[in-house]
Amino acid sequence: MPRLFDALAGLSFASVVLASPLQQRQYGASPCAAVAASVATQSSVATPTVPAQLAYDCITSVPFNQSAALALVDGVVPYFKWQSNTVWLKDPPAEYAEKVQPAVDIWGELETIRGKVVGGEYDSEYESTHDGHFVYVPDSVGNVFNFARPVPIVSVSSDGKELPKAYVYADVLAESFGNATFTSSAISKINGENAKDYLEKWAQIGSLQDRDALYNNVFYELATVSLGPVGSGIGTFAGSGRGRWVYPGATTEFVFENGTTAKYDNFARVLGSFAGITDGEGVYKKFLTGPQPTPTPSATSPTPIPAPGYPPPVVREIHNLIGGYYLEDDYSDVAVLSVPSFVGISAQAEFQATAVTFLAAAKAAGKKKLIVDVQANGGGTILLGYDLYKLLFPDNIDHAAADRFRAFESTDLIGQKFSEAAGTFPRTLVNETGNQTLAELNDDIASSVFNYRTDVDVNGSNFDSWADKFGPGINQKGDNFTNLFRWNLSDVLIPLNSGGIFIHGYGPLANYTQQPFAAEDIVVVTDGYCASTCTIFSELMRQRAGVKYISLGGRPREGITQAVGGVKGTNDFPWTYIQAIAQFTVESLNSSVAESIQLKSTELGEYFDDTVFKRASVGQALNVNFRDGIRDGDTAETPLQFVYEPADCRILYTKAMTVDVTAIWKAVSDSAWGGKSHCVAGELGGYKTIKMAKREMTVMDRVFSKRMHAWRRDLRAENYPLDVFTDETAMEVAGDGLMPV
Ligand SMILES: *[C@@H]1O[C@H](CO)[C@@H](O)[C@H](O)[C@H]1NC(C)=O
Ligand SMILES: *[C@@H]1O[C@H](CO)[C@@H](O)[C@H](O)[C@H]1NC(C)=O
Ligand SMILES: *[C@@H]1O[C@H](CO)[C@@H](O)[C@H](O)[C@H]1NC(C)=O
Ligand SMILES: *[C@@H]1O[C@H](CO)[C@@H](O)[C@H](O)[C@H]1NC(C)=O
Ligand SMILES: *[C@@H]1O[C@H](CO)[C@@H](O)[C@H](O)[C@H]1NC(C)=O
Ligand SMILES: *[C@@H]1O[C@H](CO)[C@@H](O)[C@H](O)[C@H]1NC(C)=O
Ligand SMILES: *[C@@H]1O[C@H](CO)[C@@H](O)[C@H](O)[C@H]1NC(C)=O
Ligand SMILES: *[C@@H]1O[C@H](CO)[C@@H](O)[C@H](O)[C@H]1NC(C)=O
Ligand SMILES: *[C@@H]1O[C@H](CO)[C@@H](O)[C@H](O)[C@H]1NC(C)=O
Ligand SMILES: *[C@@H]1O[C@H](CO)[C@@H](O)[C@H](O)[C@H]1NC(C)=O
């Protein structure tokens, strides 16, 4: 199985052709012609499917083009330089290497691959970086087929204490809603291998770094399903998220603990038109030579995405990016703010409004406790993470970790020119009726991180010049990094970096000063899939406010797990954005033609080749992690990505939690305030005593509780989709900290 590594996975597919002759006899002419024939019979289907084996045989019959492969391998180099932490990935701290992921030498791997392309040998085993901000998926992996298994599974503990085992999700649904007599049996073997070992290995294809978080991502989860196409859906095992890029074999075979067996045919979605394709060469010409077919924009009409297993909300954003809920009966004191995303689409204002409305409603309804549920939260808009924190803690310290990026020729030149240009016009927010030239200058140049006026230093003071910000501040493991810097939340241009919102407590929202809940009345629950902006939010909540974190699920092993298992880099950059600002610097920030020629003769000249974009998978963002997060006072400047942070408490998933999200929230409430701990590891300190009032229910509480009972009574197995197609063309990716699944 090819491990996913950016550009290199594409080569690994191609290499298989040379390594093993095709078994194409069974298809007559060619496997790709067989795909075309099959697709032709499915004209009424939006996304046709073919057997996984057939898709695999087709994609591996695509001829290997040495010069094109070389251009691709060389084309990624300028962009890899922007990845903030390659020296740390190569030489991570011992605890990270032991508990999280082993070292990976990106530049060494790339050199090896290049050597093999040149020498005509092809390796098929590549390491992944496990940095969710570091993504390059070539067309051969992402454009032609997406693989899937027709059987989503879950990992649950029988009683919340025993280690979890894997079950077929449809069995759990049948057991929950069907005949009372049916009891599902756990999966003991997958394709002949011990299920736990198989799944732990499979989990590694995901984008997260933490192995328990990766393990959770293998399975069907209500929070990911609620995100629809922009989440990792029904789990990587069944082909959601990064699972769609890995060939799962022709079939999936289970042996259950009760001794029975089951066999499923895996399949592939056919993403492009196969009309007229007769062989692998046809696939090469049509899909793998660029330019890219334009992705069909998925309907962005505001139809609500179903959130199976979620109760009726008090208020929720229409894409389920954020929603507020109450619990019933003995849990009537508890409000739940569910935040599975920090918004990767244009819905920042709606997100903020939902949070504001819900917190006010919860206070007005007399709720005393707040659960913030960030399961499935892969990040989004950085400043929304700050705003939610400031809504909860308006008086607390205004910064999370400090930021830095690699200090090298490209970032220095771009910073010099951006800072110079930004000094020639006023830094001001211009409204729709104002000077549009000035509006664009502020949007494109002044609000950028490459203008030293945008951020403040670690003491909260303004930088004096670009050189003052750039440094280099520190040399680590052979790389130079900028001085540390932080967001200036008072900055007038905040809306240009936040999708249009101001932060509570600043600017026009400066009058927001009332903290709604005490820190000990708030608890945050995660499934480990907390990445990017979610990790910034978590740094604020844990380090600044001292809020306790609970992690769910994890591998079937004893002990505590991390609550925050996704990329802790504090900003990703799409490669398209890097190319755009480099070209803009050369062509538009020059004072003369001669200066433009001079700038193009520097490293900035490397960003004018389009190979990597033409050869990229359609609709899949190419990203690097641009900024590292450095915790306050860490003079060693270890990027938080490489810091192991155990949760305060670990709770295991049960079957009930996979069909009714309130079962999770009740276990969290019990453990935090109900005096009934579900923690299998860790503890919530002084939270053990009963703090949830057994209060007299109000009329509203009673009405609400009745509604909850009715909702639960009406749940049906059919409400739970067993197929969710991950489709990131629905995401709008900008330079402000989004995380692809
Ligand atoms: C191989 O790729 C190069 C571009 O690098 C292209 O010019 C050439 O036509 C391709 N060869 C074949 C056989 O498709
Ligand atoms: C109950 O089991 C019987 C026999 O297996 C089956 O025919 C029936 O459809 C099941 N009912 C439900 C609600 O699953
Ligand atoms: C054994 O367990 C599997 C998986 O839950 C189930 O499909 C099957 O019906 C069970 N067989 C028997 C004989 O109980
Ligand atoms: C927009 O800006 C102009 C001048 O910059 C000002 O006169 C006007 O009141 C502003 N409009 C709004 C709606 O803020
Ligand atoms: C708009 O702003 C630009 C840049 O500061 C300035 O050159 C221009 O004079 C302004 N136009 C008006 C009408 O004020
Ligand atoms: C921040 O303040 C401390 C203490 O005054 C000082 O030692 C340090 O140099 C300052 N750092 C910067 C970047 O100004
Ligand atoms: C780091 O910065 C120093 C001083 O500016 C410079 O001499 C050195 O070449 C830089 N190293 C790298 C790897 O860029
Ligand atoms: C932050 O931004 C405001 C408004 O743009 C500016 O006046 C201030 O100097 C900046 N820096 C600090 C430290 O507040
Ligand atoms: C803050 O001021 C705005 C108007 O500027 C007002 O709508 C809002 O209610 C005020 N909020 C508080 C908490 O006073
Ligand atoms: C900047 O360079 C471009 C070519 O890259 C040229 O067209 C333009 O005229 C130059 N701008 C100035 C102000 O000279």
PDB file of N, CA and C in Angstrom, residues 389-428:
ATOM      1  N   TYR A 389     -12.916  32.430  22.251  1.00  0.00           N
ATOM      2  CA  TYR A 389     -12.231  32.517  23.551  1.00  0.00           C
ATOM      3  C   TYR A 389     -12.562  33.833  24.246  1.00  0.00           C
ATOM      4  N   LYS A 390     -12.527  34.925  23.488  1.00  0.00           N
ATOM      5  CA  LYS A 390     -12.800  36.243  24.087  1.00  0.00           C
ATOM      6  C   LYS A 390     -14.273  36.386  24.498  1.00  0.00           C
ATOM      7  N   LEU A 391     -15.168  35.683  23.803  1.00  0.00           N
ATOM      8  CA  LEU A 391     -16.571  35.664  24.230  1.00  0.00           C
ATOM      9  C   LEU A 391     -16.704  34.989  25.590  1.00  0.00           C
ATOM     10  N   LEU A 392     -15.878  33.966  25.813  1.00  0.00           N
ATOM     11  CA  LEU A 392     -15.952  33.227  27.076  1.00  0.00           C
ATOM     12  C   LEU A 392     -15.131  33.903  28.171  1.00  0.00           C
ATOM     13  N   PHE A 393     -14.019  34.506  27.785  1.00  0.00           N
ATOM     14  CA  PHE A 393     -13.107  35.111  28.763  1.00  0.00           C
ATOM     15  C   PHE A 393     -12.646  36.490  28.301  1.00  0.00           C
ATOM     16  N   PRO A 394     -13.556  37.470  28.350  1.00  0.00           N
ATOM     17  CA  PRO A 394     -13.207  38.793  27.805  1.00  0.00           C
ATOM     18  C   PRO A 394     -12.028  39.462  28.509  1.00  0.00           C
ATOM     19  N   ASP A 395     -11.782  39.100  29.782  1.00  0.00           N
ATOM     20  CA  ASP A 395     -10.719  39.793  30.517  1.00  0.00           C
ATOM     21  C   ASP A 395      -9.376  39.083  30.451  1.00  0.00           C
ATOM     22  N   ASN A 396      -9.353  37.891  29.882  1.00  0.00           N
ATOM     23  CA  ASN A 396      -8.099  37.134  29.935  1.00  0.00           C
ATOM     24  C   ASN A 396      -7.085  37.611  28.894  1.00  0.00           C
ATOM     25  N   ILE A 397      -5.847  37.152  29.094  1.00  0.00           N
ATOM     26  CA  ILE A 397      -4.731  37.489  28.201  1.00  0.00           C
ATOM     27  C   ILE A 397      -5.136  37.303  26.744  1.00  0.00           C
ATOM     28  N   ASP A 398      -4.668  38.201  25.901  1.00  0.00           N
ATOM     29  CA  ASP A 398      -5.186  38.269  24.532  1.00  0.00           C
ATOM     30  C   ASP A 398      -4.380  37.498  23.503  1.00  0.00           C
ATOM     31  N   HIS A 399      -3.457  36.669  23.921  1.00  0.00           N
ATOM     32  CA  HIS A 399      -2.707  35.939  22.899  1.00  0.00           C
ATOM     33  C   HIS A 399      -2.534  34.479  23.276  1.00  0.00           C
ATOM     34  N   ALA A 400      -2.445  33.651  22.255  1.00  0.00           N
ATOM     35  CA  ALA A 400      -2.155  32.232  22.447  1.00  0.00           C
ATOM     36  C   ALA A 400      -0.641  32.070  22.359  1.00  0.00           C
ATOM     37  N   ALA A 401      -0.181  31.060  21.677  1.00  0.00           N
ATOM     38  CA  ALA A 401       1.249  30.933  21.444  1.00  0.00           C
ATOM     39  C   ALA A 401       1.703  32.079  20.547  1.00  0.00           C
ATOM     40  N   ALA A 402       3.005  32.391  20.611  1.00  0.00           N
ATOM     41  CA  ALA A 402       3.555  33.360  19.660  1.00  0.00           C
ATOM     42  C   ALA A 402       3.829  32.643  18.338  1.00  0.00           C
ATOM     43  N   ASP A 403       3.895  33.400  17.276  1.00  0.00           N
ATOM     44  CA  ASP A 403       4.121  32.839  15.947  1.00  0.00           C
ATOM     45  C   ASP A 403       5.537  33.145  15.452  1.00  0.00           C
ATOM     46  N   ARG A 404       5.957  32.367  14.490  1.00  0.00           N
ATOM     47  CA  ARG A 404       7.188  32.663  13.744  1.00  0.00           C
ATOM     48  C   ARG A 404       7.105  31.903  12.427  1.00  0.00           C
ATOM     49  N   PHE A 405       7.942  32.234  11.481  1.00  0.00           N
ATOM     50  CA  PHE A 405       8.022  31.441  10.255  1.00  0.00           C
ATOM     51  C   PHE A 405       9.470  31.339   9.821  1.00  0.00           C
ATOM     52  N   ARG A 406       9.727  30.565   8.794  1.00  0.00           N
ATOM     53  CA  ARG A 406      11.110  30.392   8.340  1.00  0.00           C
ATOM     54  C   ARG A 406      11.616  31.714   7.766  1.00  0.00           C
ATOM     55  N   ALA A 407      12.808  32.098   8.225  1.00  0.00           N
ATOM     56  CA  ALA A 407      13.442  33.320   7.714  1.00  0.00           C
ATOM     57  C   ALA A 407      14.402  32.906   6.615  1.00  0.00           C
ATOM     58  N   PHE A 408      13.982  33.103   5.375  1.00  0.00           N
ATOM     59  CA  PHE A 408      14.866  32.777   4.239  1.00  0.00           C
ATOM     60  C   PHE A 408      14.627  33.798   3.149  1.00  0.00           C
ATOM     61  N   GLU A 409      15.354  33.656   2.068  1.00  0.00           N
ATOM     62  CA  GLU A 409      15.377  34.708   1.046  1.00  0.00           C
ATOM     63  C   GLU A 409      13.985  35.130   0.587  1.00  0.00           C
ATOM     64  N   SER A 410      13.119  34.168   0.287  1.00  0.00           N
ATOM     65  CA  SER A 410      11.798  34.515  -0.246  1.00  0.00           C
ATOM     66  C   SER A 410      10.986  35.329   0.759  1.00  0.00           C
ATOM     67  N   THR A 411      10.924  34.840   2.008  1.00  0.00           N
ATOM     68  CA  THR A 411      10.096  35.548   2.992  1.00  0.00           C
ATOM     69  C   THR A 411      10.696  36.916   3.293  1.00  0.00           C
ATOM     70  N   ASP A 412      12.017  37.028   3.256  1.00  0.00           N
ATOM     71  CA  ASP A 412      12.656  38.329   3.526  1.00  0.00           C
ATOM     72  C   ASP A 412      12.325  39.339   2.419  1.00  0.00           C
ATOM     73  N   LEU A 413      12.493  38.915   1.178  1.00  0.00           N
ATOM     74  CA  LEU A 413      12.246  39.850   0.067  1.00  0.00           C
ATOM     75  C   LEU A 413      10.784  40.282   0.014  1.00  0.00           C
ATOM     76  N   ILE A 414       9.894  39.325   0.190  1.00  0.00           N
ATOM     77  CA  ILE A 414       8.465  39.664   0.139  1.00  0.00           C
ATOM     78  C   ILE A 414       8.132  40.626   1.280  1.00  0.00           C
ATOM     79  N   GLY A 415       8.680  40.349   2.471  1.00  0.00           N
ATOM     80  CA  GLY A 415       8.429  41.228   3.620  1.00  0.00           C
ATOM     81  C   GLY A 415       8.976  42.635   3.412  1.00  0.00           C
ATOM     82  N   GLN A 416      10.182  42.713   2.851  1.00  0.00           N
ATOM     83  CA  GLN A 416      10.756  44.047   2.592  1.00  0.00           C
ATOM     84  C   GLN A 416       9.852  44.856   1.672  1.00  0.00           C
ATOM     85  N   LYS A 417       9.415  44.227   0.590  1.00  0.00           N
ATOM     86  CA  LYS A 417       8.633  44.974  -0.404  1.00  0.00           C
ATOM     87  C   LYS A 417       7.219  45.275   0.095  1.00  0.00           C
ATOM     88  N   PHE A 418       6.599  44.322   0.780  1.00  0.00           N
ATOM     89  CA  PHE A 418       5.255  44.578   1.332  1.00  0.00           C
ATOM     90  C   PHE A 418       5.317  45.709   2.361  1.00  0.00           C
ATOM     91  N   SER A 419       6.315  45.670   3.237  1.00  0.00           N
ATOM     92  CA  SER A 419       6.406  46.670   4.301  1.00  0.00           C
ATOM     93  C   SER A 419       6.672  48.056   3.725  1.00  0.00           C
ATOM     94  N   GLU A 420       7.527  48.081   2.703  1.00  0.00           N
ATOM     95  CA  GLU A 420       7.838  49.353   2.045  1.00  0.00           C
ATOM     96  C   GLU A 420       6.568  49.944   1.413  1.00  0.00           C
ATOM     97  N   ALA A 421       5.850  49.112   0.656  1.00  0.00           N
ATOM     98  CA  ALA A 421       4.642  49.596  -0.028  1.00  0.00           C
ATOM     99  C   ALA A 421       3.579  50.037   0.972  1.00  0.00           C
ATOM    100  N   ALA A 422       3.446  49.271   2.074  1.00  0.00           N
ATOM    101  CA  ALA A 422       2.396  49.583   3.054  1.00  0.00           C
ATOM    102  C   ALA A 422       2.638  50.912   3.748  1.00  0.00           C
ATOM    103  N   GLY A 423       3.870  51.407   3.681  1.00  0.00           N
ATOM    104  CA  GLY A 423       4.178  52.694   4.309  1.00  0.00           C
ATOM    105  C   GLY A 423       3.734  53.896   3.480  1.00  0.00           C
ATOM    106  N   THR A 424       3.228  53.645   2.279  1.00  0.00           N
ATOM    107  CA  THR A 424       2.912  54.760   1.381  1.00  0.00           C
ATOM    108  C   THR A 424       1.437  55.154   1.366  1.00  0.00           C
ATOM    109  N   PHE A 425       0.611  54.487   2.172  1.00  0.00           N
ATOM    110  CA  PHE A 425      -0.816  54.846   2.222  1.00  0.00           C
ATOM    111  C   PHE A 425      -1.320  54.590   3.646  1.00  0.00           C
ATOM    112  N   PRO A 426      -2.455  55.187   4.024  1.00  0.00           N
ATOM    113  CA  PRO A 426      -2.936  55.028   5.398  1.00  0.00           C
ATOM    114  C   PRO A 426      -3.445  53.616   5.695  1.00  0.00           C
ATOM    115  N   ARG A 427      -3.141  53.107   6.892  1.00  0.00           N
ATOM    116  CA  ARG A 427      -3.652  51.805   7.347  1.00  0.00           C
ATOM    117  C   ARG A 427      -5.050  52.055   7.900  1.00  0.00           C
ATOM    118  N   THR A 428      -6.025  51.723   7.112  1.00  0.00           N
ATOM    119  CA  THR A 428      -7.393  52.066   7.518  1.00  0.00           C
ATOM    120  C   THR A 428      -8.404  51.143   6.856  1.00  0.00           C
TER     121      THR A 428
END
